[in-house]
Coordinates of C-alpha atoms in Angstrom, one line a residue:
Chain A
X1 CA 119.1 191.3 70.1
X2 CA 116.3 188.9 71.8
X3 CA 118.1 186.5 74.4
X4 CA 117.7 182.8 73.5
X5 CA 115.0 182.0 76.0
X6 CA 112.9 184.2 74.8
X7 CA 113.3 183.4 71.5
X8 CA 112.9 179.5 72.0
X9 CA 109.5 180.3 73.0
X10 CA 108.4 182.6 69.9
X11 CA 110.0 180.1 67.4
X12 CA 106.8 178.2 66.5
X13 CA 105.1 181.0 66.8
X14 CA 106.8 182.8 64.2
X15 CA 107.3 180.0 61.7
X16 CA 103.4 179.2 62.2
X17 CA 103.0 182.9 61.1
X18 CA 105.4 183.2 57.9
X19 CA 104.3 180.3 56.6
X20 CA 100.9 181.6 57.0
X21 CA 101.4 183.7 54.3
X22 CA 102.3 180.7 52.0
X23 CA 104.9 177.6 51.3
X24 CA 108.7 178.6 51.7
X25 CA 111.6 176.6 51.8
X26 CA 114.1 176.3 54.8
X27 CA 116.6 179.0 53.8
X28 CA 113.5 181.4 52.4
X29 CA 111.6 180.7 56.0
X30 CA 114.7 181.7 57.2
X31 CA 115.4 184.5 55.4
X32 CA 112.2 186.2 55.6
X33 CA 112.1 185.9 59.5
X34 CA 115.2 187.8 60.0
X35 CA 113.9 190.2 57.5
X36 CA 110.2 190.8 58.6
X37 CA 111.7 191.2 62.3
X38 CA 114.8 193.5 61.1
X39 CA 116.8 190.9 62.5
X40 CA 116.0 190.7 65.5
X41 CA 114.7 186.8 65.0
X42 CA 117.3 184.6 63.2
X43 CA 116.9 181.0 62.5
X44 CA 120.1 179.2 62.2
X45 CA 120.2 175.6 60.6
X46 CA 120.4 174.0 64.6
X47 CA 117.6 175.7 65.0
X48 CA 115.3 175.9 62.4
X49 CA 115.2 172.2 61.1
X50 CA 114.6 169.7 64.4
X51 CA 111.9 172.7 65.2
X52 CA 110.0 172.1 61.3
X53 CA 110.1 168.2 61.5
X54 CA 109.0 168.4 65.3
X55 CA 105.8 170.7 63.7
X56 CA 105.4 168.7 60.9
X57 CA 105.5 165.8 63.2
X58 CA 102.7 167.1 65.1
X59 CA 100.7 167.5 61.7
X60 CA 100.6 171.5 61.6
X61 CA 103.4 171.6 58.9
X62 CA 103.4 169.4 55.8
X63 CA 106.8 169.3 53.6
X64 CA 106.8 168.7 50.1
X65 CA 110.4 168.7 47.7
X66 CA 109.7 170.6 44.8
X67 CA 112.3 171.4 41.9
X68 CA 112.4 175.0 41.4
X69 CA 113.4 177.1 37.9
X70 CA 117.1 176.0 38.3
X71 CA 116.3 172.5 38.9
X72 CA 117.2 172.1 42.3
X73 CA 115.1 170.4 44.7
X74 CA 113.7 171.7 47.6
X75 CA 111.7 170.8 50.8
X76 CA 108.6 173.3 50.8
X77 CA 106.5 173.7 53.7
X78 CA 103.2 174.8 54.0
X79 CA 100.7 175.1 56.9
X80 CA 98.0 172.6 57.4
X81 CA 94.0 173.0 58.5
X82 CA 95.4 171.9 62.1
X83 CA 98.7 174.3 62.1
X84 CA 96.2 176.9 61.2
X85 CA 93.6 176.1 64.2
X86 CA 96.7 176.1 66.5
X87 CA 98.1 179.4 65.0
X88 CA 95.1 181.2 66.5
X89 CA 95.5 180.4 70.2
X90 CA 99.1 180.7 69.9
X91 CA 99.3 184.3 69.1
X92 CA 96.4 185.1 72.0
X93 CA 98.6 183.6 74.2
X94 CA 101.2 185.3 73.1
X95 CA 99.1 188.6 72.3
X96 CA 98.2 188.0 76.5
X97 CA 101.7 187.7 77.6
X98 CA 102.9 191.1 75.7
X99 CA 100.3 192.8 77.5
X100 CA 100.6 191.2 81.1
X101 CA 104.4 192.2 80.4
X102 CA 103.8 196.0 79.4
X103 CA 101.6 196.7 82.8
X104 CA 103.6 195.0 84.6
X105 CA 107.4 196.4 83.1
X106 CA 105.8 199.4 81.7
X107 CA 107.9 199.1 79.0
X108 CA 105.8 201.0 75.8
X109 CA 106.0 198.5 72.6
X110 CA 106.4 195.1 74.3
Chain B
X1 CA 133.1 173.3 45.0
X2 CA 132.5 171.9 48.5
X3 CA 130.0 168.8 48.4
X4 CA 128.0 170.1 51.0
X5 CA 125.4 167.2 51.3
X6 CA 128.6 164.9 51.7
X7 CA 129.5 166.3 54.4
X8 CA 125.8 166.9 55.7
X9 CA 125.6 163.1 55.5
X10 CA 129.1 162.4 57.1
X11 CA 128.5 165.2 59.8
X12 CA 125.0 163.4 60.3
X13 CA 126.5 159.6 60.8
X14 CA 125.8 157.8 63.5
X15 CA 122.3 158.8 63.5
X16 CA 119.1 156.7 63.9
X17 CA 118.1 158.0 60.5
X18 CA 118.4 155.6 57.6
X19 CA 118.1 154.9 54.1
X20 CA 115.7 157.6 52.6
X21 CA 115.2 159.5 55.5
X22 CA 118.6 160.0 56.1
X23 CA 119.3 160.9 52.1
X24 CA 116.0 163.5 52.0
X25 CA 117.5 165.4 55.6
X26 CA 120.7 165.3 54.6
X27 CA 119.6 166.7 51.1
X28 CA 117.4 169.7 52.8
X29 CA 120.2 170.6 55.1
X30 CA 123.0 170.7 52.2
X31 CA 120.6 173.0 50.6
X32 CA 120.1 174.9 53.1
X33 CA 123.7 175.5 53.7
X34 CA 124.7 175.9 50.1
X35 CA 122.3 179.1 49.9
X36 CA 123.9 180.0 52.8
X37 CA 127.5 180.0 51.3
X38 CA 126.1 181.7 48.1
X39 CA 124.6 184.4 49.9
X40 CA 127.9 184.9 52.2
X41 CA 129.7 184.5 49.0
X42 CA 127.6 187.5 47.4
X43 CA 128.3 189.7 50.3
X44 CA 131.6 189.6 49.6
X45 CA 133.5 186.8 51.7
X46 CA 136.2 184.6 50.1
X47 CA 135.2 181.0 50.0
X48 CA 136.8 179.8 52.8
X49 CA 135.0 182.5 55.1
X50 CA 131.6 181.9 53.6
X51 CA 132.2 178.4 54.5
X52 CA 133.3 178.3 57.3
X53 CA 130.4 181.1 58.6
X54 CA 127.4 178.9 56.6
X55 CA 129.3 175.5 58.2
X56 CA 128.7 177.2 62.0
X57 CA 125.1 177.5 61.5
X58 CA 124.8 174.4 62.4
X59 CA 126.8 174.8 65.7
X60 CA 127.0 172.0 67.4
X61 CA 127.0 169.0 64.8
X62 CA 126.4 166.4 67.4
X63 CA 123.9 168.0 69.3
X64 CA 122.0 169.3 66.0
X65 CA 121.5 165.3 65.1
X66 CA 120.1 164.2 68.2
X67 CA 117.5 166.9 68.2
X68 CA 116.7 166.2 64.5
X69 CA 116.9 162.6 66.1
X70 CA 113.9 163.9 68.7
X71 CA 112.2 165.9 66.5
X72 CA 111.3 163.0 63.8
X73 CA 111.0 160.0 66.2
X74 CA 110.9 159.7 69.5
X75 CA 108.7 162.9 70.5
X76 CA 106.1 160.9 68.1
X77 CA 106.6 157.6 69.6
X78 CA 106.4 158.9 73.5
X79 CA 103.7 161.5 73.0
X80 CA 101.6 159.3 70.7
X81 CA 101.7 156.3 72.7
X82 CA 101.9 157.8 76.1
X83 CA 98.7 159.6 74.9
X84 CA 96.7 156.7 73.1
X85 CA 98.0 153.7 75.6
X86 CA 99.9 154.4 78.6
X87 CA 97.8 157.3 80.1
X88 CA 94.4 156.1 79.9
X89 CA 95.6 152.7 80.8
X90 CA 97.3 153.3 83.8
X91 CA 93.8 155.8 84.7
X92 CA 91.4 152.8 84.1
X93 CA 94.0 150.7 86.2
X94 CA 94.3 153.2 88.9
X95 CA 90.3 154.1 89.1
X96 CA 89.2 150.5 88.9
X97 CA 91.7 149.4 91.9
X98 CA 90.8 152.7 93.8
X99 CA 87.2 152.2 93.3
X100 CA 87.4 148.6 94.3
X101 CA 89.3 149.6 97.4
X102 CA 86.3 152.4 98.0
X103 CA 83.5 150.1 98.2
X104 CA 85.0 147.7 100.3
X105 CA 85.9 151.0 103.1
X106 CA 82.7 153.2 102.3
X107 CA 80.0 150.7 100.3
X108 CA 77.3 148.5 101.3
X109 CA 78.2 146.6 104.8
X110 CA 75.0 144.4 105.3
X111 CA 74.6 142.5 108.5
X112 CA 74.1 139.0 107.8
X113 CA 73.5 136.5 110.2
X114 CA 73.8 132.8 110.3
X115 CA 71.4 130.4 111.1
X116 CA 73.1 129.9 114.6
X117 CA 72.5 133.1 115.3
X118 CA 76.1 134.3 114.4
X119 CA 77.4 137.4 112.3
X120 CA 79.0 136.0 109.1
X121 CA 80.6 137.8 106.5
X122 CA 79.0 139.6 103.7
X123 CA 79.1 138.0 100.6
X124 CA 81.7 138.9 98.1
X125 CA 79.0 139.9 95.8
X126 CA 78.2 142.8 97.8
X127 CA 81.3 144.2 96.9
X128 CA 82.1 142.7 93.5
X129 CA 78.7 143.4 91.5
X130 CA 78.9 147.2 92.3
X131 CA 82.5 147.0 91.2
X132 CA 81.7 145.7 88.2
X133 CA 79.1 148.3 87.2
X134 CA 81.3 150.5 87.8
X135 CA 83.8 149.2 85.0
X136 CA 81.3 150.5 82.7
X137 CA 82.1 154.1 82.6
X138 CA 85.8 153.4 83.7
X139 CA 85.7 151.7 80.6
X140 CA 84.4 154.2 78.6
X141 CA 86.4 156.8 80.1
X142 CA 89.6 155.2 78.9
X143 CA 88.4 154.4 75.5
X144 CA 87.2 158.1 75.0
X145 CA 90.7 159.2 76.0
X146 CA 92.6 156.5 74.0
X147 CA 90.2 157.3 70.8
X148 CA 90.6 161.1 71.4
X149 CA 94.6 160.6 71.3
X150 CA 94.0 159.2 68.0
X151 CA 94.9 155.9 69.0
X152 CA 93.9 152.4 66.3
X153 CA 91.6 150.0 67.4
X154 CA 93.8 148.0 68.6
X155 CA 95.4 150.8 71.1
X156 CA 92.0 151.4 72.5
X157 CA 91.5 147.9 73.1
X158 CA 94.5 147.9 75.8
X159 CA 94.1 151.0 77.0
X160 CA 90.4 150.0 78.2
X161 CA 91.4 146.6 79.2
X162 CA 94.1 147.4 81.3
X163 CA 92.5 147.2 84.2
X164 CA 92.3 143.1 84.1
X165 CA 95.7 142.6 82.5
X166 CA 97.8 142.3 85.7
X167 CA 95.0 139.8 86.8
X168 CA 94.9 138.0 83.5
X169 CA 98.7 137.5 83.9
X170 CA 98.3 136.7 87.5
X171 CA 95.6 134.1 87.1
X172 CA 97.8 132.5 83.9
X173 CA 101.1 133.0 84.9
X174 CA 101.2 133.0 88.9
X175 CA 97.9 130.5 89.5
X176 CA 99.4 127.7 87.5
X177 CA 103.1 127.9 88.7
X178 CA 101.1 127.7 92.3
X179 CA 99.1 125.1 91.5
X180 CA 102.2 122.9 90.2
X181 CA 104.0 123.5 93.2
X182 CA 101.6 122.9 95.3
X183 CA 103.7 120.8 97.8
X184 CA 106.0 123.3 98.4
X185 CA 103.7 126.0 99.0
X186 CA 101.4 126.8 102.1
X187 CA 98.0 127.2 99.7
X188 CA 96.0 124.4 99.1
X189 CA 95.3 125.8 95.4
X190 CA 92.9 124.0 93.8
X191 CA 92.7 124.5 89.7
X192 CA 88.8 125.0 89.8
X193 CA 89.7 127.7 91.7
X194 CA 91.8 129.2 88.6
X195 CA 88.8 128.9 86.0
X196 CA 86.9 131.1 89.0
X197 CA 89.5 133.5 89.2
X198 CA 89.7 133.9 85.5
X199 CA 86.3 134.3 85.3
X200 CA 85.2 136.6 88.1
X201 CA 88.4 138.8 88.0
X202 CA 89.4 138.6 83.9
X203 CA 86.6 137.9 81.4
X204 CA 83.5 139.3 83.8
X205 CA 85.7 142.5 84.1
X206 CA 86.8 142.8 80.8
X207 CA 83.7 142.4 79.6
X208 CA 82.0 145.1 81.6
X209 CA 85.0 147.1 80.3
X210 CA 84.2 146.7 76.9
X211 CA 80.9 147.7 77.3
X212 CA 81.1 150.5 78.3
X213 CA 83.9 151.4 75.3
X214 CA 82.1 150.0 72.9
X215 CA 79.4 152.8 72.5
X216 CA 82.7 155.4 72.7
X217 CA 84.3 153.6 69.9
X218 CA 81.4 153.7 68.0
X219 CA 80.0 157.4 68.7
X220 CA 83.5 158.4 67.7
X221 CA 83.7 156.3 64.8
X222 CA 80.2 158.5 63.6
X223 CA 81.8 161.3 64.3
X224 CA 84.7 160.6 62.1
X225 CA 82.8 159.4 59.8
X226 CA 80.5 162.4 59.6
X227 CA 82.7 164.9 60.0

C-alpha cells in the first residue's frame, strides 16, 4: 500500500488520467482508480471530492448532473481543453521523478 | 432505508455553502455514499456494517467540509485575486518607489549654480521627469501580469494604478486634514499646494501608468479576440 504523502501528490495526476479516457462519475472515478492500480490508489469520499471541485475550480474539470438509466442523477466530470494541456506536463514531471528515483534507489519498476 | 443525503446535508451544516450549492454537494456526496453502501451490501455485509464502512469514507466529517469549503471558494478567491490584483499591484508599487529612490542615489546630479555664484539644488524635475518615463513600462508590466491572471478591466485598472493610490489618498485624505489644522501643526500648508501635489504625484503618474497599459490591454484584447 502507497503511504499518504505520496499519494496526495499523484492524486490529480491520476484523476487527470482516468478521466482522460472519458466522463465518469464520483463513485465510477473512484472505482476505476482502485481498479486500474490493483488497489493500490484508493479514493475515499474525503478525498476525492474537495480534490474534483478544487480541479474544476481551476477550469481543468467541468461537472455536469446527468440522470442515468435508473433515473438517478449524477455529477459527471469530464476533462476540459486546459485539464488536458496540464495533463501533459504533469505526467513528465512525474515520468522525471520515477526515473530520478530509480537511479538514485535503484529500485527496478519505480 | 437510510436518507443518506439527509444526513450528507446535516453532517455538512454549518458550512459556508448555501442554497443550491449546498443542495447539488450534498446530492453528489449522498450518491456517492449510497453506491458505496450498495456495493458493501453486495459483498455481503449486513446493513448496519455497510453503513457504517461507506459512512467512514468520509472520515473526518468536520474536516471533509472545510476542505470542500477551500476547494470551492476561497482557493478561487485568494489565488484569483492575489494573481490579477494584489501581486502586480504591490510589483508596480514596489518598482515605482524603488526606481524613484534609484534616481535620486544613482541618476542625473547636475551642478547648478546660482547667479551669486552659489551651488543650488537641482531641480526636482531632474528627478521627477525620468521617473515618470519610467512609469511607462512599470505600467505595462503590471497590466500584462494583471491581464495574463485573467483579471476584468476593472482588476487591471488597480493593479496598474497602484502605484499613485497611497498618494492619491495621501493628497485627499492627509493634505486636507493638514490644511484644516493648520494652527496646530508646524507646516505652513498652503491648499495650492494640494492641487500641485495631486497633480505632479496622482494624475501625471497615473497617467504615464495608463499609457503604458493601455497598449497591453489592447494587444491582449487582439489576442483574445483572435484566438
Amino acid at each position: 500500500m502507497i503511504g499518504t504523502g505520496i499519494k496526495r501528490g499523484t492524486a490529480e495526476l491520476a484523476v487527470l488520467s482516468v478521466l482522460e479516457d472519458g466522463p465518469l462519475h464520483g463513485y465510477e472515478m473512484a472505482r476505476r482508480i482502485e481498479g486500474q492500480t490493483r488497489g493500490a490508489l484508493r479514493f475515499t469520499l474525503a478525498s476525492l471530492y474537495p480534490l474534483l471541485y478544487k480541479l474544476e475550480k481551476r477550469g481543468w474539470v467541468r461537472g455536469a448532473w446527468e440522470t442515468g438509466a435508473t433515473g438517478r442523477r449524477r455529477r459527471c466530470y469530464r476533462l476540459t481543453a486546459q485539464g488536458k494541456k496540464k495533463l501533459t506536463p504533469i505526467r513528465k514531471e512525474w515520468a522525471e521523478l520515477f526515473r530520478a528515483l530509480r537511479r538514485l534507489t535503484k529500485v527496478s519498476n519505480a | 432505508m437510510l436518507d443518506w443525503e439527509a444526513l450528507v446535508r446535516e453532517k455538512l451544516a454549518g458550512n459556508s455553502l448555501e442554497g443550491e450549492e449546498l443542495r447539488e454537494v450534498a446530492e453528489e456526496l449522498a450518491g456517492h455514499l449510497e453506491e458505496t453502501f450498495a456495493q458493501l451490501r453486495r459483498e455481503g455485509l449486513s446493513e448496519e456494517a455497510a453503513a457504517e464502512r461507506a459512512l467512514s469514507e468520509a472520515k473526518d466529517w468536520r474536516s471533509l467540509r472545510r476542505r470542500i469549503q477551500i476547494a470551492r471558494h476561497k482557493e478561487d478567491v485568494m489565488t484569483a485575486r492575489v494573481k490579477q490584483v494584489w501581486l502586480p499591484g504591490f510589483l508596480t508599487l514596489f518598482l515605482s518607489l524603488m526606481l524613484l529612490m534609484g534616481i535620486q542615489f544613482i541618476g542625473a546630479k547636475p551642478f547648478v549654480v546660482s547667479p551669486h555664484g552659489w551651488r543650488v539644488m537641482a531641480p526636482m524635475a531632474v528627478i521627477y521627469v525620468p521617473w515618470l518615463l519610467c512609469l511607462l513600462p512599470i505600467g505595462a508590466m503590471g497590466a500584462y501580469l494583471s491581464v495574463r491572471a485573467g483579471a476584468s478591466r476593472g482588476g487591471t485598472f488597480v493593479s496598474t494604478l497602484f502605484p499613485v493610490l497611497p498618494y492619491c489618498v495621501f493628497f485627499m485624505v492627509g493634505f486636507p486634514v493638514c490644511v484644516i489644522l493648520d494652527d496646530h501643526v508646524a507646516h505652513n500648508v498652503v491648499l495650492s499646494a494640494l492641487w500641485v501635489g495631486l497633480i505632479a504625484w496622482v494624475v501625471l503618474p497615473a497617467t504615464a501608468l495608463l499609457a503604458g497599459a493601455f497598449p497591453v490591454r489592447v494587444l491582449k484584447s487582439r489576442c483574445a479576440a483572435s484566438a
